[in-house]
């Protein structure tokens, strides 16, 4: 099938086709080039080695987490692991686009509720997306929320507890890039209600 376009993220090259994408992990040198450009712009180039190592480790560790999990592939855009670390996934509508394309507040709220419930669904398989890059790491496919970025995961429950206690999702300035102030507050409130120690203990690894 003919390739439509190719873009580069922090960790991967993404080749787009009509119905699917192929993600190819970047080499260390390619990641260094990307990260160093950003760090130079904020005068923090001394962090380069640590950040690049973390990103490379994340790719390896996240792949192991998924392969060893019983998580249904439909929750991961029917992810298939190919040769040389490549991943094939169905194309989907990124969550930021799905939210901004809707002018109906009630529909947006339904999508927000689906998203927060999906985070609990991942917990059932001992998986946690640790960056809370909600706009870019999640998508909508067949009216379901799915995880499309597979390389920023942890299966360490104690690390998840720390994030819950710190409310790592509480970054309203990020939400306001996509949502109104009212919907921003609604989204953060829904995350506060769902992402609790009580729910973590109740659902963590329940389906593995």
Coordinates of N, CA and C in Angstrom, one line a residue:
X1 N 0.8 -1.2 0.0 CA 0.0 0.0 0.0 C 0.9 1.3 0.0
X2 N 0.4 2.3 -0.7 CA 1.2 3.5 -0.9 C 1.3 4.3 0.4
X3 N 2.5 4.7 0.8 CA 2.7 5.6 2.0 C 2.1 7.0 1.7
X4 N 1.4 7.5 2.6 CA 0.8 8.9 2.5 C 1.7 10.0 3.0
X5 N 2.3 9.8 4.1 CA 3.2 10.8 4.7 C 4.1 10.1 5.8
X6 N 5.1 10.8 6.2 CA 6.0 10.4 7.2 C 6.3 11.5 8.1
X7 N 6.2 11.3 9.4 CA 6.6 12.3 10.4 C 7.5 11.7 11.5
X8 N 8.2 12.6 12.1 CA 9.1 12.1 13.2 C 8.7 12.7 14.6
X9 N 8.4 11.7 15.5 CA 8.2 12.1 16.9 C 9.5 12.1 17.7
X10 N 9.4 12.2 19.0 CA 10.6 12.2 19.8 C 11.3 10.8 19.8
X11 N 10.5 9.8 19.8 CA 11.0 8.4 19.8 C 11.0 7.6 18.5
X12 N 10.0 8.0 17.7 CA 9.8 7.1 16.5 C 9.6 7.9 15.2
X13 N 9.8 7.3 14.1 CA 9.4 7.7 12.8 C 8.0 7.1 12.6
X14 N 7.0 7.8 12.1 CA 5.7 7.3 11.8 C 5.4 7.4 10.4
X15 N 5.2 6.3 9.7 CA 4.8 6.2 8.3 C 3.3 6.0 8.2
X16 N 2.6 6.9 7.6 CA 1.1 6.8 7.5 C 0.7 6.2 6.2
X17 N -0.2 5.3 6.3 CA -0.9 4.6 5.1 C -2.4 4.9 5.2
X18 N -3.2 4.4 4.3 CA -4.6 4.7 4.3 C -5.3 4.3 5.6
X19 N -5.0 3.0 6.0 CA -5.8 2.5 7.2 C -4.9 2.2 8.4
X20 N -3.6 2.4 8.3 CA -2.7 2.0 9.4 C -1.5 2.9 9.4
X21 N -0.7 2.7 10.4 CA 0.6 3.4 10.5 C 1.7 2.4 10.9
X22 N 2.9 2.7 10.5 CA 4.0 1.9 10.9 C 5.0 2.8 11.7
X23 N 5.3 2.4 13.0 CA 6.2 3.2 13.8 C 7.5 2.5 13.9
X24 N 8.6 3.2 13.6 CA 9.9 2.7 13.7 C 10.7 3.5 14.7
X25 N 11.2 2.8 15.8 CA 11.9 3.5 16.8 C 13.2 4.2 16.2
X26 N 13.4 5.4 16.7 CA 14.6 6.1 16.2 C 15.9 5.6 16.8
X27 N 17.0 5.8 16.1 CA 18.3 5.4 16.7 C 18.7 6.4 17.8
X28 N 19.7 6.0 18.5 CA 20.2 6.9 19.6 C 20.6 8.2 19.0
X29 N 21.3 8.2 17.9 CA 21.8 9.4 17.2 C 20.6 10.3 16.8
X30 N 19.6 9.7 16.3 CA 18.4 10.5 15.8 C 17.7 11.1 17.0
X31 N 17.6 10.4 18.1 CA 16.9 10.9 19.3 C 17.8 12.1 19.9
X32 N 19.1 11.9 19.9 CA 20.0 12.9 20.4 C 19.9 14.2 19.6
X33 N 19.8 14.1 18.3 CA 19.6 15.2 17.5 C 18.4 16.0 17.8
X34 N 17.3 15.3 17.9 CA 16.0 16.0 18.3 C 16.0 16.6 19.7
X35 N 16.5 15.8 20.6 CA 16.4 16.3 22.0 C 17.4 17.5 22.2
X36 N 18.6 17.4 21.6 CA 19.6 18.4 21.8 C 19.1 19.7 21.3
X37 N 18.4 19.7 20.2 CA 17.9 20.9 19.6 C 16.9 21.6 20.6
X38 N 16.1 20.8 21.2 CA 15.1 21.3 22.2 C 15.9 21.9 23.4
X39 N 16.8 21.1 23.9 CA 17.5 21.4 25.2 C 18.3 22.7 25.0
X40 N 18.9 22.9 23.8 CA 19.7 24.1 23.5 C 18.7 25.3 23.6
X41 N 17.5 25.1 23.1 CA 16.6 26.2 23.0 C 16.2 26.7 24.4
X42 N 16.3 25.8 25.4 CA 15.9 26.2 26.8 C 17.1 26.2 27.7
X43 N 18.3 26.2 27.1 CA 19.6 26.2 27.9 C 19.7 25.2 28.9
X44 N 19.4 23.9 28.5 CA 19.5 22.8 29.5 C 20.2 21.6 28.8
X45 N 21.2 21.8 28.0 CA 21.8 20.8 27.2 C 22.5 19.8 28.1
X46 N 22.8 20.1 29.3 CA 23.5 19.2 30.2 C 22.6 18.0 30.6
X47 N 21.3 18.1 30.3 CA 20.4 17.0 30.5 C 20.3 16.0 29.4
X48 N 21.0 16.2 28.3 CA 20.9 15.4 27.1 C 21.1 13.9 27.4
X49 N 22.2 13.5 28.0 CA 22.5 12.1 28.1 C 21.4 11.4 28.9
X50 N 21.0 12.0 30.0 CA 20.0 11.4 30.9 C 18.7 11.2 30.1
X51 N 18.2 12.2 29.4 CA 16.9 12.1 28.7 C 17.0 11.1 27.6
X52 N 18.0 11.1 26.8 CA 18.2 10.1 25.7 C 18.2 8.7 26.3
X53 N 18.9 8.5 27.4 CA 18.9 7.1 28.0 C 17.5 6.7 28.4
X54 N 16.8 7.6 29.1 CA 15.5 7.4 29.5 C 14.5 7.0 28.4
X55 N 14.6 7.7 27.3 CA 13.8 7.5 26.1 C 14.1 6.1 25.5
X56 N 15.3 5.8 25.4 CA 15.7 4.5 24.8 C 15.3 3.3 25.7
X57 N 15.4 3.5 27.0 CA 15.0 2.5 28.0 C 13.5 2.3 28.0
X58 N 12.8 3.5 27.8 CA 11.3 3.4 27.8 C 10.8 2.6 26.6
X59 N 11.5 2.7 25.5 CA 11.0 1.9 24.3 C 11.2 0.4 24.6
X60 N 12.3 0.0 25.2 CA 12.5 -1.4 25.5 C 11.6 -1.9 26.6
X61 N 11.5 -1.1 27.7 CA 10.7 -1.6 28.8 C 9.2 -1.6 28.4
X62 N 8.7 -0.6 27.7 CA 7.3 -0.6 27.4 C 6.9 -1.7 26.4
X63 N 7.8 -2.0 25.5 CA 7.6 -3.2 24.6 C 7.5 -4.5 25.5
X64 N 8.3 -4.7 26.4 CA 8.3 -5.9 27.3 C 7.0 -5.9 28.1
X65 N 6.6 -4.8 28.6 CA 5.3 -4.7 29.4 C 4.1 -5.1 28.6
X66 N 4.0 -4.6 27.3 CA 2.9 -5.0 26.5 C 2.9 -6.5 26.1
X67 N 4.1 -6.9 25.7 CA 4.2 -8.3 25.2 C 3.8 -9.3 26.3
X68 N 4.2 -9.0 27.6 CA 4.0 -9.9 28.7 C 2.6 -9.7 29.3
X69 N 1.9 -8.7 28.8 CA 0.5 -8.5 29.4 C -0.5 -9.2 28.6
X70 N -1.7 -9.3 29.2 CA -2.8 -10.0 28.5 C -3.8 -8.9 27.9
X71 N -3.3 -7.7 27.8 CA -4.1 -6.6 27.3 C -4.6 -6.9 25.9
X72 N -5.9 -6.7 25.6 CA -6.4 -7.0 24.3 C -5.8 -5.9 23.3
X73 N -5.4 -6.4 22.2 CA -4.8 -5.5 21.2 C -5.7 -4.5 20.7
X74 N -7.0 -4.7 20.8 CA -8.0 -3.6 20.3 C -7.8 -2.4 21.1
X75 N -7.3 -2.5 22.4 CA -7.1 -1.3 23.2 C -5.9 -0.5 22.8
X76 N -5.1 -1.1 21.9 CA -3.8 -0.5 21.5 C -3.8 -0.4 19.9
X77 N -5.0 -0.1 19.4 CA -5.1 0.1 17.9 C -4.7 -1.1 17.2
X78 N -5.0 -2.3 17.7 CA -4.6 -3.6 17.1 C -3.1 -3.7 16.8
X79 N -2.3 -3.3 17.8 CA -0.9 -3.2 17.6 C -0.3 -4.6 17.3
X80 N 0.6 -4.6 16.3 CA 1.4 -5.7 15.9 C 2.9 -5.4 16.0
X81 N 3.6 -6.2 16.7 CA 5.1 -5.9 16.8 C 5.8 -6.7 15.6
X82 N 6.5 -5.9 14.8 CA 7.1 -6.4 13.6 C 8.6 -6.5 13.9
X83 N 9.4 -6.7 12.8 CA 10.8 -6.9 13.0 C 11.5 -5.6 13.3
X84 N 12.6 -5.6 14.0 CA 13.5 -4.5 14.4 C 12.7 -3.5 15.2
X85 N 11.8 -3.9 16.0 CA 11.1 -3.0 17.0 C 10.0 -2.2 16.3
X86 N 9.7 -2.5 15.1 CA 8.6 -1.7 14.4 C 7.2 -2.1 15.0
X87 N 6.3 -1.2 14.9 CA 4.9 -1.5 15.4 C 3.9 -1.0 14.3
X88 N 3.0 -1.9 14.0 CA 1.9 -1.5 13.1 C 0.6 -1.3 13.9
X89 N -0.1 -0.2 13.6 CA -1.3 0.1 14.3 C -2.4 0.6 13.3
X90 N -3.6 0.4 13.7 CA -4.7 1.0 12.9 C -4.6 2.6 13.0
X91 N -5.0 3.3 12.0 CA -5.1 4.7 12.1 C -6.3 5.1 12.9
X92 N -6.1 6.2 13.6 CA -7.2 6.6 14.5 C -7.2 8.1 14.6
X93 N -8.2 8.7 15.2 CA -8.3 10.2 15.3 C -7.7 10.5 16.7
X94 N -6.7 11.3 16.7 CA -6.0 11.7 17.9 C -7.0 12.4 18.8
X95 N -6.9 12.2 20.1 CA -7.9 12.8 21.0 C -8.0 14.3 20.9
X96 N -6.9 15.0 20.8 CA -7.0 16.4 20.7 C -7.9 16.8 19.5
X97 N -7.8 16.1 18.4 CA -8.6 16.4 17.2 C -10.0 16.1 17.4
X98 N -10.3 14.9 18.1 CA -11.6 14.5 18.3 C -12.4 15.5 19.2
X99 N -11.7 16.1 20.2 CA -12.3 17.1 21.1 C -12.5 18.4 20.4
X100 N -11.5 18.9 19.6 CA -11.7 20.2 19.0 C -12.7 20.1 17.8
X101 N -12.9 18.9 17.2 CA -13.8 18.8 16.1 C -15.3 18.8 16.6
X102 N -15.5 18.7 17.9 CA -16.9 18.7 18.4 C -17.2 20.0 19.0
X103 N -18.4 20.5 18.7 CA -18.8 21.8 19.3 C -19.9 21.5 20.3
X104 N -20.3 20.2 20.5 CA -21.3 19.9 21.5 C -20.7 19.5 22.8
X105 N -21.0 20.4 23.8 CA -20.3 20.2 25.1 C -20.6 18.9 25.8
X106 N -21.9 18.4 25.6 CA -22.2 17.1 26.2 C -21.5 15.9 25.6
X107 N -21.3 16.0 24.3 CA -20.5 15.0 23.6 C -19.0 15.0 24.0
X108 N -18.5 16.2 24.2 CA -17.1 16.4 24.7 C -17.0 15.7 26.1
X109 N -18.0 16.0 26.9 CA -18.0 15.4 28.3 C -18.0 13.9 28.3
X110 N -18.8 13.4 27.4 CA -18.9 11.9 27.2 C -17.5 11.4 26.8
X111 N -16.8 12.1 25.9 CA -15.5 11.6 25.5 C -14.5 11.7 26.6
X112 N -14.6 12.8 27.4 CA -13.7 12.9 28.6 C -14.0 11.8 29.6
X113 N -15.2 11.4 29.8 CA -15.5 10.3 30.7 C -15.0 9.0 30.2
X114 N -15.1 8.8 28.9 CA -14.5 7.6 28.2 C -13.0 7.5 28.4
X115 N -12.4 8.7 28.3 CA -10.9 8.7 28.4 C -10.5 8.4 29.9
X116 N -11.1 9.0 30.8 CA -10.7 8.7 32.2 C -11.0 7.3 32.6
X117 N -12.1 6.7 32.1 CA -12.4 5.3 32.4 C -11.4 4.4 31.7
X118 N -10.9 4.8 30.5 CA -9.9 4.0 29.8 C -8.6 3.9 30.6
X119 N -8.2 4.9 31.3 CA -7.0 4.8 32.2 C -7.2 3.7 33.2
X120 N -8.4 3.6 33.7 CA -8.7 2.5 34.7 C -8.6 1.1 34.0
X121 N -9.1 1.1 32.7 CA -9.0 -0.1 31.9 C -7.6 -0.6 31.7
X122 N -6.7 0.3 31.5 CA -5.2 0.0 31.4 C -4.7 -0.6 32.7
X123 N -5.1 0.0 33.8 CA -4.7 -0.5 35.1 C -5.1 -1.9 35.3
X124 N -6.2 -2.4 34.8 CA -6.6 -3.8 34.9 C -5.6 -4.8 34.4
X125 N -4.7 -4.3 33.5 CA -3.7 -5.1 32.9 C -2.3 -4.8 33.4
X126 N -2.3 -4.0 34.5 CA -1.0 -3.6 35.1 C -0.2 -2.7 34.2
X127 N -0.9 -1.8 33.5 CA -0.3 -0.8 32.6 C -0.7 0.6 32.9
X128 N 0.3 1.5 32.9 CA 0.0 2.9 33.2 C 0.8 3.8 32.3
X129 N 0.2 4.7 31.6 CA 0.8 5.6 30.7 C 1.3 6.8 31.6
X130 N 2.6 6.9 31.8 CA 3.1 7.7 32.8 C 3.3 9.2 32.5
X131 N 3.1 9.6 31.3 CA 3.4 11.0 30.9 C 2.2 11.9 31.0
X132 N 1.0 11.3 31.0 CA -0.3 12.1 30.9 C -0.3 13.0 29.7
X133 N 0.3 12.6 28.6 CA 0.2 13.3 27.3 C -1.2 12.9 26.7
X134 N -2.2 13.4 27.3 CA -3.6 12.9 27.0 C -3.9 13.2 25.5
X135 N -3.5 14.4 25.0 CA -3.9 14.8 23.7 C -3.3 14.0 22.6
X136 N -2.1 13.6 22.8 CA -1.3 12.9 21.7 C -1.2 11.4 21.9
X137 N -1.3 10.9 23.1 CA -1.0 9.5 23.3 C -2.3 8.6 23.3
X138 N -3.4 9.3 23.2 CA -4.7 8.6 23.1 C -5.4 9.0 21.9
X139 N -6.3 8.1 21.3 CA -7.0 8.4 20.1 C -8.4 7.8 20.2
X140 N -9.2 8.1 19.2 CA -10.6 7.5 19.1 C -10.6 6.6 17.9
X141 N -11.1 5.4 18.1 CA -11.3 4.5 17.0 C -12.5 3.7 17.2
X142 N -13.5 3.7 16.2 CA -14.8 3.1 16.3 C -15.5 3.5 17.6
X143 N -15.4 4.8 17.9 CA -16.1 5.4 19.1 C -15.5 4.9 20.4
X144 N -14.3 4.2 20.4 CA -13.6 3.8 21.6 C -12.4 4.6 21.8
X145 N -11.9 4.8 23.1 CA -10.6 5.4 23.4 C -9.6 4.2 23.3
X146 N -8.5 4.6 22.7 CA -7.4 3.6 22.6 C -6.1 4.3 22.9
X147 N -5.1 3.5 23.2 CA -3.7 4.0 23.4 C -2.9 3.8 22.2
X148 N -2.3 4.9 21.7 CA -1.6 4.8 20.4 C -0.1 4.9 20.7
X149 N 0.3 5.7 21.7 CA 1.8 5.7 22.1 C 2.1 4.6 23.1
X150 N 2.8 3.6 22.6 CA 3.1 2.4 23.4 C 4.4 2.5 24.2
X151 N 5.1 3.6 24.1 CA 6.5 3.6 24.5 C 6.8 4.5 25.7
X152 N 5.7 4.8 26.5 CA 5.9 5.7 27.7 C 5.1 5.1 28.8
X153 N 5.3 3.8 29.0 CA 4.5 3.0 30.0 C 5.3 2.6 31.2
X154 N 4.6 2.2 32.3 CA 5.2 1.6 33.4 C 4.3 0.5 34.0
X155 N 4.8 -0.5 34.6 CA 4.0 -1.5 35.2 C 4.4 -1.6 36.7
X156 N 5.0 -0.5 37.2 CA 5.4 -0.4 38.6 C 4.3 0.4 39.4
X157 N 3.6 -0.4 40.2 CA 2.4 0.2 40.9 C 2.8 1.3 41.9
X158 N 4.0 1.1 42.5 CA 4.5 2.1 43.4 C 4.7 3.5 42.7
X159 N 5.2 3.4 41.5 CA 5.5 4.7 40.8 C 4.1 5.3 40.4
X160 N 3.1 4.5 40.1 CA 1.8 5.0 39.9 C 1.2 5.7 41.1
X161 N 1.4 5.1 42.3 CA 0.9 5.7 43.5 C 1.5 7.1 43.7
X162 N 2.8 7.2 43.4 CA 3.5 8.5 43.6 C 2.9 9.5 42.7
X163 N 2.6 9.2 41.4 CA 2.0 10.1 40.5 C 0.6 10.5 41.0
X164 N -0.2 9.5 41.5 CA -1.5 9.9 42.0 C -1.4 10.9 43.2
X165 N -0.5 10.6 44.1 CA -0.4 11.5 45.2 C 0.0 12.9 44.8
X166 N 0.8 13.0 43.7 CA 1.3 14.3 43.3 C 0.3 14.9 42.2
X167 N -0.7 14.2 41.9 CA -1.7 14.6 40.9 C -1.0 15.1 39.6
X168 N -0.2 14.2 39.0 CA 0.7 14.6 37.9 C -0.1 15.1 36.7
X169 N -1.4 14.8 36.6 CA -2.3 15.2 35.5 C -2.7 16.7 35.7
X170 N -2.5 17.3 36.9 CA -3.1 18.6 37.2 C -2.3 19.7 36.5
X171 N -2.4 19.8 35.2 CA -1.7 20.9 34.5 C -2.7 21.6 33.6
X172 N -3.5 22.4 34.2 CA -4.6 23.1 33.5 C -4.2 23.9 32.3
X173 N -2.9 24.4 32.3 CA -2.4 25.1 31.2 C -2.3 24.3 29.9
X174 N -2.1 23.0 30.1 CA -2.0 22.0 29.0 C -3.4 21.8 28.4
X175 N -4.4 21.6 29.3 CA -5.8 21.4 28.9 C -6.4 22.5 28.2
X176 N -6.0 23.8 28.6 CA -6.7 25.0 28.0 C -6.2 25.2 26.6
X177 N -5.2 24.5 26.2 CA -4.8 24.6 24.8 C -5.8 24.0 23.8
X178 N -6.6 23.1 24.4 CA -7.6 22.4 23.6 C -9.1 22.7 24.1
X179 N -9.2 22.9 25.4 CA -10.6 23.0 26.0 C -10.8 24.4 26.6
X180 N -12.1 24.7 26.8 CA -12.5 25.9 27.5 C -12.1 25.7 29.0
X181 N -12.1 26.8 29.7 CA -11.8 26.7 31.2 C -12.8 25.8 31.9
X182 N -14.1 25.9 31.5 CA -15.1 25.0 32.1 C -14.8 23.6 31.9
X183 N -14.5 23.2 30.6 CA -14.2 21.8 30.3 C -12.9 21.3 30.8
X184 N -12.0 22.3 30.9 CA -10.7 21.9 31.6 C -10.9 21.5 33.0
X185 N -11.7 22.3 33.7 CA -12.0 21.9 35.1 C -12.7 20.6 35.2
X186 N -13.6 20.4 34.3 CA -14.4 19.2 34.2 C -13.5 18.0 34.0
X187 N -12.5 18.1 33.1 CA -11.6 17.0 32.8 C -10.7 16.7 34.0
X188 N -10.2 17.7 34.6 CA -9.3 17.5 35.7 C -10.1 16.9 36.9
X189 N -11.3 17.4 37.1 CA -12.2 16.8 38.2 C -12.4 15.3 37.9
X190 N -12.7 15.0 36.7 CA -12.9 13.5 36.4 C -11.7 12.7 36.6
X191 N -10.5 13.2 36.3 CA -9.3 12.5 36.6 C -9.1 12.4 38.1
X192 N -9.4 13.4 38.8 CA -9.3 13.4 40.3 C -10.2 12.3 40.9
X193 N -11.4 12.2 40.3 CA -12.3 11.2 40.8 C -11.9 9.7 40.5
X194 N -11.3 9.5 39.3 CA -11.0 8.2 38.8 C -9.6 7.7 39.3
X195 N -8.6 8.6 39.2 CA -7.3 8.2 39.5 C -7.0 8.4 41.0
X196 N -7.4 7.4 41.8 CA -7.2 7.4 43.2 C -6.5 6.1 43.7
X197 N -5.9 6.2 44.8 CA -5.2 5.0 45.4 C -6.2 3.8 45.6
X198 N -7.4 4.2 46.0 CA -8.5 3.2 46.2 C -8.8 2.4 44.9
X199 N -8.9 3.2 43.8 CA -9.2 2.5 42.5 C -8.0 1.8 42.0
X200 N -6.8 2.3 42.3 CA -5.6 1.6 41.9 C -5.5 0.2 42.5
X201 N -5.8 0.2 43.8 CA -5.7 -1.1 44.6 C -6.8 -2.0 44.1
X202 N -8.0 -1.4 43.7 CA -9.1 -2.2 43.3 C -8.9 -2.9 42.0
X203 N -8.3 -2.1 41.0 CA -8.3 -2.6 39.6 C -6.9 -3.1 39.1
X204 N -5.9 -2.7 39.8 CA -4.5 -3.0 39.3 C -4.3 -4.5 39.0
X205 N -4.0 -4.8 37.8 CA -3.6 -6.2 37.4 C -4.8 -7.1 37.5
X206 N -6.0 -6.6 37.6 CA -7.2 -7.5 37.8 C -7.4 -8.5 36.7
X207 N -7.0 -8.1 35.5 CA -7.3 -9.0 34.3 C -6.0 -9.7 33.8
X208 N -4.9 -9.6 34.5 CA -3.7 -10.3 34.0 C -3.6 -11.7 34.6

